[in-house]
Amino acid sequence: MKVSKIGRRKIFEQIVISTLTALLAAVLSIIGFHFTSRIEAENDRKQKQFEYKVAAYQIFLGSVSRTQSPIIAEILSIGELTQQVATDSQIQTLEDSFEKLVKLNHEYQISLQLNNDFNILRLHGSEAVLRNCDDILAVLALREYTVDWKKYPTELQTLHKNWLEIQKNGMAYGWDAKVSSDERLMFVLLSSLYRNLLGQLRREIQS
């Protein structure tokens, strides 16, 4: 049985359409596999980064908990003391703590210790963590004016503003001053920034 020209043309067209459809499906499949692979690779990369970050944070937090460093202990205790000052004796206790920190700074070189401690955070830390580390070192170098305090919690901004006023105008009652006003302000802000850093690390781990 002979096939007419029209019939042969239709068969040819069907073959072409089928071939093109198969080729298009193959191309789309390759493209889809390529993009899927890229997405999976990107997700794997992000997951690894997150795992490294969590590990780095845990190492840092663990070292803070284990090292009963007089430097870290004094820095953190300052924050507690600033919340308690109401009498001359409490103010004097706070001033004595400032004096200890000044001596520790001269003896142990606080900036060098903190700078070394922050190395692991610089490798894997978030932008917020890196900023916090840099700002701690800036405050320690008496450059609190370079810190963008608006990027920190409201209570830390308020503390910064209040202590600036305190050091500018002086306390309402006297004490036996043992450090300069700049050093006093420095360690109050240093303590608050360090506590904020610890809180930031814990929040990012939990999230």
Short mmCIF file of C-alpha atoms in Angstrom, two decimals, residues 30-160:
data_model
loop_
_atom_site.label_atom_id
_atom_site.label_comp_id
_atom_site.label_asym_id
_atom_site.label_seq_id
_atom_site.Cartn_x
_atom_site.Cartn_y
_atom_site.Cartn_z
CA ILE A 30 20.28 18.91 31.78
CA ILE A 31 19.58 22.56 32.63
CA GLY A 32 17.37 21.53 35.54
CA PHE A 33 20.00 19.13 36.84
CA HIS A 34 22.65 21.85 36.53
CA PHE A 35 20.63 24.39 38.52
CA THR A 36 19.54 21.79 41.05
CA SER A 37 23.17 20.79 41.55
CA ARG A 38 24.18 24.43 42.00
CA ILE A 39 21.40 24.99 44.55
CA GLU A 40 22.35 21.84 46.45
CA ALA A 41 26.02 22.84 46.40
CA GLU A 42 25.15 26.32 47.69
CA ASN A 43 22.97 24.83 50.43
CA ASP A 44 25.78 22.47 51.41
CA ARG A 45 28.21 25.39 51.52
CA LYS A 46 25.87 27.43 53.74
CA GLN A 47 25.31 24.45 56.01
CA LYS A 48 29.06 23.95 56.39
CA GLN A 49 29.53 27.66 57.13
CA PHE A 50 26.83 27.48 59.78
CA GLU A 51 28.42 24.40 61.35
CA TYR A 52 31.84 26.10 61.42
CA LYS A 53 30.27 29.22 62.93
CA VAL A 54 28.48 27.28 65.67
CA ALA A 55 31.66 25.33 66.46
CA ALA A 56 33.69 28.57 66.66
CA TYR A 57 31.10 30.21 68.92
CA GLN A 58 30.98 27.19 71.22
CA ILE A 59 34.77 27.09 71.48
CA PHE A 60 34.87 30.79 72.37
CA LEU A 61 32.04 30.53 74.91
CA GLY A 62 33.59 27.41 76.36
CA SER A 63 36.94 29.12 76.79
CA VAL A 64 35.29 32.06 78.55
CA SER A 65 33.53 29.66 80.93
CA ARG A 66 36.64 27.60 81.65
CA THR A 67 39.31 30.28 81.95
CA GLN A 68 38.90 32.00 85.24
CA SER A 69 40.94 34.85 83.78
CA PRO A 70 41.21 37.83 86.12
CA ILE A 71 40.81 40.05 83.08
CA ILE A 72 37.54 38.55 81.87
CA ALA A 73 36.23 38.18 85.42
CA GLU A 74 36.89 41.84 86.23
CA ILE A 75 35.48 43.04 82.91
CA LEU A 76 32.23 41.16 83.46
CA SER A 77 31.92 42.13 87.13
CA ILE A 78 32.06 45.83 86.24
CA GLY A 79 28.72 45.51 84.47
CA GLU A 80 27.12 44.06 87.60
CA LEU A 81 28.60 46.74 89.84
CA THR A 82 27.38 49.61 87.67
CA GLN A 83 23.80 48.41 88.23
CA GLN A 84 24.23 48.55 92.02
CA VAL A 85 25.86 51.92 92.69
CA ALA A 86 23.66 54.00 94.99
CA THR A 87 25.84 54.83 97.97
CA ASP A 88 29.34 56.20 98.49
CA SER A 89 30.61 52.78 99.57
CA GLN A 90 29.20 51.13 96.45
CA ILE A 91 30.70 53.82 94.27
CA GLN A 92 34.05 53.26 95.97
CA THR A 93 33.77 49.49 95.36
CA LEU A 94 33.17 50.23 91.70
CA GLU A 95 36.13 52.61 91.60
CA ASP A 96 38.36 49.95 93.17
CA SER A 97 37.31 47.55 90.42
CA PHE A 98 38.22 50.13 87.80
CA GLU A 99 41.63 50.40 89.42
CA LYS A 100 42.10 46.61 89.23
CA LEU A 101 41.27 46.64 85.53
CA VAL A 102 43.72 49.44 84.84
CA LYS A 103 46.45 47.44 86.58
CA LEU A 104 45.47 44.29 84.69
CA ASN A 105 45.57 46.22 81.46
CA HIS A 106 49.12 47.32 82.18
CA GLU A 107 50.21 43.90 83.42
CA TYR A 108 48.52 41.52 81.00
CA GLN A 109 47.88 43.75 78.01
CA ILE A 110 44.10 43.31 77.76
CA SER A 111 43.96 44.38 74.13
CA LEU A 112 46.39 41.65 73.10
CA GLN A 113 44.47 38.97 74.97
CA LEU A 114 41.11 40.03 73.58
CA ASN A 115 42.54 40.42 70.09
CA ASN A 116 43.87 36.85 70.23
CA ASP A 117 40.62 35.56 71.75
CA PHE A 118 38.65 37.11 68.89
CA ASN A 119 40.65 35.42 66.13
CA ILE A 120 38.38 32.37 65.99
CA LEU A 121 35.32 34.63 65.80
CA ARG A 122 36.86 36.63 62.96
CA LEU A 123 37.18 33.44 60.90
CA HIS A 124 33.54 32.36 61.14
CA GLY A 125 31.58 35.11 62.88
CA SER A 126 28.59 36.98 61.53
CA GLU A 127 28.73 40.66 60.62
CA ALA A 128 27.19 41.58 63.98
CA VAL A 129 29.78 39.52 65.87
CA LEU A 130 32.69 40.98 63.90
CA ARG A 131 31.41 44.52 64.52
CA ASN A 132 31.08 43.79 68.24
CA CYS A 133 34.67 42.50 68.43
CA ASP A 134 36.03 45.51 66.56
CA ASP A 135 34.05 47.92 68.73
CA ILE A 136 35.34 46.29 71.92
CA LEU A 137 38.90 46.87 70.78
CA ALA A 138 38.04 50.43 69.68
CA VAL A 139 36.64 51.23 73.14
CA LEU A 140 39.70 49.67 74.74
CA ALA A 141 41.81 52.05 72.64
CA LEU A 142 39.76 55.00 74.02
CA ARG A 143 37.93 55.46 70.72
CA GLU A 144 34.33 54.94 71.87
CA TYR A 145 33.33 57.85 69.61
CA THR A 146 34.02 55.65 66.54
CA VAL A 147 31.38 53.10 67.58
CA ASP A 148 27.98 53.25 65.90
CA TRP A 149 25.93 52.80 69.07
CA LYS A 150 22.64 52.87 67.15
CA LYS A 151 23.39 49.34 65.97
CA TYR A 152 23.26 48.05 69.55
CA PRO A 153 20.28 47.34 71.85
CA THR A 154 18.47 50.33 73.35
CA GLU A 155 19.68 49.59 76.88
CA LEU A 156 23.31 49.69 75.73
CA GLN A 157 22.72 52.98 73.91
CA THR A 158 21.16 54.42 77.07
CA LEU A 159 24.06 53.23 79.22
CA HIS A 160 26.53 54.83 76.82
#
